[in-house]
Amino acid sequence: MIRRSILAAALSLSPVAAFAQTQPPAPAPAPPPAAAPKAKSDLTLAKFQKRREKAIMAADTDGDGKISLLEWEAFQAKRNIKGDPAKSFPRIDSNHDGFIDRAELDAFFAKRFAKLDKNGDGVLAADEMPGHKSAPKAEQ
């Protein structure tokens, strides 16, 4: 008789155990939405110009605040930059005085920035930067 009562009790618990196993766990509460941090690669025009100017002004080996064609050629050779420095120099030397100064660099990089800033928001996002994996490929 005890065996029948134990069997009856065990059988009555089976559906409860099966029901408990089929219920999904309660979902965890969602974390509060946080403001998305600005990507480190976002650049304003001022930062873009400052970074580029600092790099390019390293070519000014005599420290006179401007870059001559000879300094430009040496700079290009030292950095293993492809292309003819005699052709790239006149594009930056907008007043054609034979030197590249900071004002010409700022103007050159402002044009470059505007070309890269596809959405015109005044900030270069990562996907607008050349060489970035999500940047649009240059047309051939």
Short mmCIF file of N, CA and C in Angstrom, two decimals:
data_model
loop_
_atom_site.label_atom_id
_atom_site.label_comp_id
_atom_site.label_asym_id
_atom_site.label_seq_id
_atom_site.Cartn_x
_atom_site.Cartn_y
_atom_site.Cartn_z
N MET A 1 0.82 -1.18 0.00
CA MET A 1 0.00 0.00 0.00
C MET A 1 0.87 1.25 0.00
N ILE A 2 1.96 1.18 0.71
CA ILE A 2 2.86 2.33 0.73
C ILE A 2 3.46 2.53 -0.65
N ARG A 3 3.73 1.44 -1.34
CA ARG A 3 4.31 1.55 -2.67
C ARG A 3 3.36 2.24 -3.63
N ARG A 4 2.06 1.93 -3.52
CA ARG A 4 1.08 2.57 -4.40
C ARG A 4 0.99 4.06 -4.11
N SER A 5 1.03 4.45 -2.87
CA SER A 5 0.95 5.87 -2.52
C SER A 5 2.21 6.62 -2.98
N ILE A 6 3.35 5.97 -2.89
CA ILE A 6 4.58 6.60 -3.37
C ILE A 6 4.52 6.74 -4.88
N LEU A 7 4.04 5.71 -5.56
CA LEU A 7 3.91 5.76 -7.00
C LEU A 7 2.91 6.83 -7.42
N ALA A 8 1.81 6.93 -6.71
CA ALA A 8 0.79 7.94 -7.02
C ALA A 8 1.35 9.34 -6.80
N ALA A 9 2.10 9.52 -5.73
CA ALA A 9 2.70 10.83 -5.45
C ALA A 9 3.73 11.20 -6.51
N ALA A 10 4.53 10.24 -6.92
CA ALA A 10 5.56 10.48 -7.95
C ALA A 10 4.91 10.83 -9.27
N LEU A 11 3.86 10.14 -9.63
CA LEU A 11 3.18 10.42 -10.89
C LEU A 11 2.49 11.78 -10.87
N SER A 12 2.00 12.18 -9.74
CA SER A 12 1.34 13.49 -9.67
C SER A 12 2.36 14.64 -9.74
N LEU A 13 3.60 14.39 -9.37
CA LEU A 13 4.62 15.43 -9.43
C LEU A 13 5.24 15.54 -10.81
N SER A 14 5.15 14.55 -11.63
CA SER A 14 5.76 14.57 -12.97
C SER A 14 5.27 15.74 -13.81
N PRO A 15 3.95 15.98 -13.90
CA PRO A 15 3.51 17.12 -14.71
C PRO A 15 4.00 18.46 -14.16
N VAL A 16 4.12 18.58 -12.87
CA VAL A 16 4.61 19.84 -12.27
C VAL A 16 6.07 20.05 -12.64
N ALA A 17 6.87 18.99 -12.56
CA ALA A 17 8.29 19.09 -12.90
C ALA A 17 8.46 19.41 -14.38
N ALA A 18 7.66 18.77 -15.23
CA ALA A 18 7.74 19.03 -16.67
C ALA A 18 7.34 20.47 -16.98
N PHE A 19 6.32 20.97 -16.31
CA PHE A 19 5.89 22.35 -16.52
C PHE A 19 6.99 23.33 -16.11
N ALA A 20 7.63 23.05 -14.99
CA ALA A 20 8.69 23.93 -14.50
C ALA A 20 9.87 23.96 -15.45
N GLN A 21 10.15 22.84 -16.12
CA GLN A 21 11.27 22.78 -17.04
C GLN A 21 10.97 23.49 -18.35
N THR A 22 9.71 23.60 -18.73
CA THR A 22 9.37 24.23 -20.00
C THR A 22 9.23 25.74 -19.91
N GLN A 23 9.18 26.30 -18.73
CA GLN A 23 9.03 27.74 -18.58
C GLN A 23 10.38 28.43 -18.81
N PRO A 24 10.44 29.42 -19.70
CA PRO A 24 11.71 30.12 -19.91
C PRO A 24 12.04 30.97 -18.68
N PRO A 25 13.32 31.19 -18.44
CA PRO A 25 13.68 32.03 -17.30
C PRO A 25 13.20 33.46 -17.53
N ALA A 26 12.96 34.16 -16.46
CA ALA A 26 12.51 35.55 -16.56
C ALA A 26 13.60 36.39 -17.21
N PRO A 27 13.22 37.27 -18.14
CA PRO A 27 14.25 38.07 -18.82
C PRO A 27 14.91 39.04 -17.83
N ALA A 28 16.20 39.26 -18.06
CA ALA A 28 16.94 40.21 -17.22
C ALA A 28 16.49 41.61 -17.59
N PRO A 29 16.44 42.51 -16.63
CA PRO A 29 16.04 43.88 -16.96
C PRO A 29 17.06 44.52 -17.89
N ALA A 30 16.57 45.27 -18.86
CA ALA A 30 17.45 45.93 -19.83
C ALA A 30 18.19 47.07 -19.15
N PRO A 31 19.47 47.24 -19.49
CA PRO A 31 20.22 48.36 -18.91
C PRO A 31 19.67 49.67 -19.47
N PRO A 32 19.80 50.74 -18.71
CA PRO A 32 19.30 52.03 -19.21
C PRO A 32 20.11 52.45 -20.43
N PRO A 33 19.44 53.07 -21.40
CA PRO A 33 20.18 53.49 -22.60
C PRO A 33 21.21 54.55 -22.24
N ALA A 34 22.40 54.35 -22.77
CA ALA A 34 23.48 55.31 -22.53
C ALA A 34 23.73 56.08 -23.81
N ALA A 35 24.16 57.29 -23.65
CA ALA A 35 24.50 58.10 -24.81
C ALA A 35 25.72 57.48 -25.47
N ALA A 36 25.66 57.36 -26.78
CA ALA A 36 26.78 56.77 -27.51
C ALA A 36 27.97 57.71 -27.45
N PRO A 37 29.13 57.20 -27.04
CA PRO A 37 30.30 58.07 -27.00
C PRO A 37 30.76 58.41 -28.41
N LYS A 38 31.30 59.58 -28.57
CA LYS A 38 31.78 60.00 -29.86
C LYS A 38 33.03 59.22 -30.21
N ALA A 39 33.10 58.75 -31.41
CA ALA A 39 34.26 57.96 -31.83
C ALA A 39 35.52 58.82 -31.79
N LYS A 40 36.63 58.19 -31.42
CA LYS A 40 37.89 58.92 -31.32
C LYS A 40 38.35 59.43 -32.68
N SER A 41 37.90 58.80 -33.74
CA SER A 41 38.38 59.19 -35.05
C SER A 41 37.66 60.41 -35.62
N ASP A 42 36.61 60.89 -34.94
CA ASP A 42 35.92 62.08 -35.41
C ASP A 42 36.85 63.28 -35.31
N LEU A 43 37.06 63.97 -36.43
CA LEU A 43 37.97 65.10 -36.49
C LEU A 43 37.26 66.35 -36.97
N THR A 44 37.49 67.44 -36.30
CA THR A 44 37.02 68.73 -36.79
C THR A 44 38.06 69.27 -37.76
N LEU A 45 37.70 70.31 -38.49
CA LEU A 45 38.63 70.93 -39.43
C LEU A 45 39.88 71.42 -38.70
N ALA A 46 39.70 72.06 -37.56
CA ALA A 46 40.86 72.61 -36.82
C ALA A 46 41.83 71.49 -36.41
N LYS A 47 41.29 70.38 -35.90
CA LYS A 47 42.17 69.27 -35.51
C LYS A 47 42.84 68.65 -36.73
N PHE A 48 42.08 68.52 -37.80
CA PHE A 48 42.60 67.95 -39.05
C PHE A 48 43.77 68.80 -39.55
N GLN A 49 43.57 70.12 -39.60
CA GLN A 49 44.63 71.01 -40.07
C GLN A 49 45.85 70.97 -39.15
N LYS A 50 45.61 70.97 -37.86
CA LYS A 50 46.71 70.98 -36.90
C LYS A 50 47.56 69.72 -37.02
N ARG A 51 46.91 68.57 -37.13
CA ARG A 51 47.65 67.31 -37.27
C ARG A 51 48.47 67.28 -38.54
N ARG A 52 47.84 67.65 -39.64
CA ARG A 52 48.53 67.60 -40.94
C ARG A 52 49.64 68.64 -41.00
N GLU A 53 49.35 69.82 -40.47
CA GLU A 53 50.36 70.88 -40.49
C GLU A 53 51.59 70.47 -39.69
N LYS A 54 51.37 69.87 -38.54
CA LYS A 54 52.48 69.43 -37.70
C LYS A 54 53.35 68.43 -38.45
N ALA A 55 52.71 67.49 -39.12
CA ALA A 55 53.45 66.47 -39.87
C ALA A 55 54.21 67.09 -41.04
N ILE A 56 53.56 67.95 -41.78
CA ILE A 56 54.19 68.53 -42.97
C ILE A 56 55.28 69.54 -42.59
N MET A 57 55.07 70.30 -41.54
CA MET A 57 56.07 71.30 -41.16
C MET A 57 57.36 70.65 -40.65
N ALA A 58 57.35 69.34 -40.45
CA ALA A 58 58.60 68.64 -40.13
C ALA A 58 59.56 68.74 -41.31
N ALA A 59 59.06 69.04 -42.48
CA ALA A 59 59.91 69.22 -43.66
C ALA A 59 60.72 70.51 -43.59
N ASP A 60 60.30 71.44 -42.76
CA ASP A 60 61.00 72.73 -42.62
C ASP A 60 62.27 72.52 -41.78
N THR A 61 63.30 72.02 -42.42
CA THR A 61 64.53 71.67 -41.70
C THR A 61 65.34 72.88 -41.26
N ASP A 62 65.21 74.00 -41.95
CA ASP A 62 65.99 75.18 -41.54
C ASP A 62 65.25 76.06 -40.55
N GLY A 63 63.99 75.72 -40.24
CA GLY A 63 63.24 76.42 -39.20
C GLY A 63 62.79 77.82 -39.54
N ASP A 64 62.70 78.14 -40.84
CA ASP A 64 62.29 79.50 -41.23
C ASP A 64 60.77 79.66 -41.35
N GLY A 65 60.00 78.60 -41.04
CA GLY A 65 58.55 78.69 -41.07
C GLY A 65 57.93 78.45 -42.43
N LYS A 66 58.75 78.05 -43.38
CA LYS A 66 58.24 77.73 -44.71
C LYS A 66 59.08 76.60 -45.30
N ILE A 67 58.51 75.93 -46.27
CA ILE A 67 59.14 74.76 -46.87
C ILE A 67 59.52 75.08 -48.31
N SER A 68 60.80 74.91 -48.61
CA SER A 68 61.27 75.11 -49.98
C SER A 68 61.09 73.81 -50.77
N LEU A 69 61.25 73.90 -52.07
CA LEU A 69 61.14 72.71 -52.91
C LEU A 69 62.20 71.68 -52.51
N LEU A 70 63.42 72.12 -52.20
CA LEU A 70 64.46 71.18 -51.78
C LEU A 70 64.09 70.48 -50.48
N GLU A 71 63.55 71.23 -49.53
CA GLU A 71 63.10 70.62 -48.27
C GLU A 71 61.97 69.63 -48.53
N TRP A 72 61.06 70.01 -49.42
CA TRP A 72 59.92 69.15 -49.76
C TRP A 72 60.40 67.84 -50.41
N GLU A 73 61.35 67.94 -51.33
CA GLU A 73 61.88 66.75 -51.98
C GLU A 73 62.56 65.82 -50.97
N ALA A 74 63.36 66.40 -50.05
CA ALA A 74 64.04 65.61 -49.03
C ALA A 74 63.02 64.94 -48.10
N PHE A 75 61.99 65.68 -47.74
CA PHE A 75 60.93 65.16 -46.87
C PHE A 75 60.21 63.99 -47.53
N GLN A 76 59.86 64.16 -48.80
CA GLN A 76 59.17 63.10 -49.54
C GLN A 76 60.05 61.85 -49.66
N ALA A 77 61.34 62.03 -49.92
CA ALA A 77 62.26 60.91 -50.05
C ALA A 77 62.42 60.19 -48.71
N LYS A 78 62.54 60.94 -47.63
CA LYS A 78 62.72 60.36 -46.30
C LYS A 78 61.52 59.51 -45.90
N ARG A 79 60.34 59.93 -46.27
CA ARG A 79 59.11 59.21 -45.91
C ARG A 79 58.69 58.19 -46.96
N ASN A 80 59.51 58.02 -48.00
CA ASN A 80 59.22 57.06 -49.09
C ASN A 80 57.85 57.29 -49.71
N ILE A 81 57.53 58.54 -49.94
CA ILE A 81 56.24 58.90 -50.53
C ILE A 81 56.34 58.78 -52.04
N LYS A 82 55.36 58.09 -52.61
CA LYS A 82 55.35 57.89 -54.05
C LYS A 82 54.95 59.17 -54.75
N GLY A 83 55.34 59.28 -55.97
CA GLY A 83 54.98 60.45 -56.76
C GLY A 83 56.12 61.43 -56.84
N ASP A 84 55.98 62.35 -57.76
CA ASP A 84 57.01 63.35 -58.02
C ASP A 84 56.78 64.57 -57.13
N PRO A 85 57.73 64.86 -56.21
CA PRO A 85 57.55 66.02 -55.34
C PRO A 85 57.47 67.34 -56.11
N ALA A 86 58.10 67.40 -57.28
CA ALA A 86 58.06 68.61 -58.09
C ALA A 86 56.65 68.87 -58.63
N LYS A 87 55.83 67.81 -58.69
CA LYS A 87 54.45 67.98 -59.15
C LYS A 87 53.50 68.28 -57.98
N SER A 88 53.77 67.69 -56.81
CA SER A 88 52.89 67.92 -55.67
C SER A 88 53.15 69.28 -55.01
N PHE A 89 54.35 69.75 -55.08
CA PHE A 89 54.71 71.02 -54.44
C PHE A 89 53.86 72.19 -54.96
N PRO A 90 53.73 72.37 -56.28
CA PRO A 90 52.93 73.51 -56.78
C PRO A 90 51.45 73.47 -56.40
N ARG A 91 50.92 72.27 -56.14
CA ARG A 91 49.51 72.18 -55.73
C ARG A 91 49.30 72.82 -54.37
N ILE A 92 50.30 72.75 -53.51
CA ILE A 92 50.18 73.33 -52.17
C ILE A 92 50.66 74.78 -52.18
N ASP A 93 51.69 75.07 -52.95
CA ASP A 93 52.24 76.44 -53.05
C ASP A 93 51.31 77.28 -53.93
N SER A 94 50.19 77.67 -53.36
CA SER A 94 49.14 78.34 -54.14
C SER A 94 49.53 79.72 -54.65
N ASN A 95 50.42 80.42 -53.96
CA ASN A 95 50.82 81.75 -54.44
C ASN A 95 52.07 81.68 -55.32
N HIS A 96 52.59 80.49 -55.53
CA HIS A 96 53.72 80.21 -56.43
C HIS A 96 54.95 81.06 -56.14
N ASP A 97 55.23 81.24 -54.84
CA ASP A 97 56.42 81.99 -54.46
C ASP A 97 57.63 81.08 -54.21
N GLY A 98 57.45 79.78 -54.41
CA GLY A 98 58.55 78.84 -54.23
C GLY A 98 58.66 78.29 -52.82
N PHE A 99 57.69 78.61 -51.97
CA PHE A 99 57.68 78.12 -50.59
C PHE A 99 56.25 77.73 -50.20
N ILE A 100 56.18 76.77 -49.30
CA ILE A 100 54.89 76.40 -48.70
C ILE A 100 54.91 76.94 -47.28
N ASP A 101 53.93 77.79 -46.96
CA ASP A 101 53.85 78.32 -45.59
C ASP A 101 52.60 77.77 -44.90
N ARG A 102 52.43 78.12 -43.65
CA ARG A 102 51.30 77.60 -42.86
C ARG A 102 49.94 78.00 -43.43
N ALA A 103 49.83 79.20 -43.94
CA ALA A 103 48.56 79.66 -44.51
C ALA A 103 48.18 78.81 -45.73
N GLU A 104 49.18 78.49 -46.55
CA GLU A 104 48.92 77.65 -47.72
C GLU A 104 48.55 76.23 -47.30
N LEU A 105 49.20 75.74 -46.25
CA LEU A 105 48.85 74.41 -45.74
C LEU A 105 47.43 74.39 -45.21
N ASP A 106 47.06 75.43 -44.45
CA ASP A 106 45.69 75.50 -43.92
C ASP A 106 44.67 75.51 -45.05
N ALA A 107 44.92 76.29 -46.09
CA ALA A 107 43.99 76.36 -47.22
C ALA A 107 43.93 75.02 -47.95
N PHE A 108 45.09 74.40 -48.16
CA PHE A 108 45.14 73.10 -48.84
C PHE A 108 44.36 72.05 -48.05
N PHE A 109 44.57 72.00 -46.74
CA PHE A 109 43.91 70.99 -45.92
C PHE A 109 42.43 71.29 -45.71
N ALA A 110 42.04 72.57 -45.78
CA ALA A 110 40.61 72.90 -45.71
C ALA A 110 39.89 72.34 -46.94
N LYS A 111 40.52 72.44 -48.11
CA LYS A 111 39.93 71.87 -49.33
C LYS A 111 39.87 70.35 -49.22
N ARG A 112 40.94 69.76 -48.72
CA ARG A 112 40.98 68.30 -48.56
C ARG A 112 39.90 67.83 -47.59
N PHE A 113 39.77 68.56 -46.48
CA PHE A 113 38.76 68.24 -45.47
C PHE A 113 37.36 68.28 -46.07
N ALA A 114 37.08 69.35 -46.82
CA ALA A 114 35.75 69.51 -47.43
C ALA A 114 35.44 68.36 -48.38
N LYS A 115 36.46 67.89 -49.09
CA LYS A 115 36.27 66.78 -50.02
C LYS A 115 35.98 65.48 -49.27
N LEU A 116 36.64 65.28 -48.13
CA LEU A 116 36.45 64.07 -47.35
C LEU A 116 35.14 64.08 -46.57
N ASP A 117 34.71 65.25 -46.14
CA ASP A 117 33.51 65.39 -45.31
C ASP A 117 32.27 65.24 -46.18
N LYS A 118 31.94 63.99 -46.51
CA LYS A 118 30.86 63.69 -47.46
C LYS A 118 29.50 64.22 -47.03
N ASN A 119 29.21 64.18 -45.72
CA ASN A 119 27.90 64.62 -45.27
C ASN A 119 27.87 66.11 -44.90
N GLY A 120 29.01 66.78 -44.97
CA GLY A 120 29.06 68.22 -44.76
C GLY A 120 28.75 68.67 -43.34
N ASP A 121 28.96 67.79 -42.34
CA ASP A 121 28.65 68.16 -40.96
C ASP A 121 29.81 68.85 -40.23
N GLY A 122 30.94 69.03 -40.91
CA GLY A 122 32.07 69.71 -40.28
C GLY A 122 32.91 68.80 -39.41
N VAL A 123 32.64 67.51 -39.45
CA VAL A 123 33.38 66.53 -38.66
C VAL A 123 33.65 65.33 -39.55
N LEU A 124 34.89 64.84 -39.52
CA LEU A 124 35.21 63.62 -40.25
C LEU A 124 35.01 62.44 -39.34
N ALA A 125 34.04 61.61 -39.67
CA ALA A 125 33.80 60.37 -38.93
C ALA A 125 34.74 59.30 -39.48
N ALA A 126 34.83 58.20 -38.78
CA ALA A 126 35.75 57.12 -39.18
C ALA A 126 35.50 56.67 -40.61
N ASP A 127 34.23 56.57 -41.00
CA ASP A 127 33.93 56.08 -42.34
C ASP A 127 34.23 57.09 -43.44
N GLU A 128 34.56 58.32 -43.07
CA GLU A 128 34.93 59.33 -44.06
C GLU A 128 36.45 59.46 -44.20
N MET A 129 37.17 58.77 -43.34
CA MET A 129 38.63 58.86 -43.35
C MET A 129 39.21 57.93 -44.40
N PRO A 130 40.17 58.41 -45.18
CA PRO A 130 40.80 57.52 -46.17
C PRO A 130 41.50 56.37 -45.46
N GLY A 131 41.38 55.20 -46.04
CA GLY A 131 42.03 54.04 -45.46
C GLY A 131 41.22 53.33 -44.41
N HIS A 132 40.12 53.93 -43.96
CA HIS A 132 39.27 53.27 -42.96
C HIS A 132 38.50 52.16 -43.65
N LYS A 133 38.30 51.03 -42.96
CA LYS A 133 37.65 49.88 -43.58
C LYS A 133 36.25 50.17 -44.10
N SER A 134 35.56 51.16 -43.54
CA SER A 134 34.22 51.48 -44.01
C SER A 134 34.18 52.73 -44.90
N ALA A 135 35.36 53.27 -45.21
CA ALA A 135 35.40 54.45 -46.07
C ALA A 135 35.04 54.06 -47.51
N PRO A 136 34.34 54.95 -48.21
CA PRO A 136 34.03 54.65 -49.61
C PRO A 136 35.32 54.53 -50.41
N LYS A 137 35.36 53.60 -51.33
CA LYS A 137 36.54 53.40 -52.16
C LYS A 137 36.62 54.51 -53.20
N ALA A 138 37.85 54.94 -53.49
CA ALA A 138 38.05 55.99 -54.47
C ALA A 138 37.66 55.47 -55.86
N GLU A 139 37.04 56.32 -56.62
CA GLU A 139 36.65 55.91 -57.97
C GLU A 139 37.89 55.84 -58.83
N GLN A 140 37.89 54.86 -59.72
CA GLN A 140 39.06 54.67 -60.58
C GLN A 140 38.85 55.24 -61.94
#
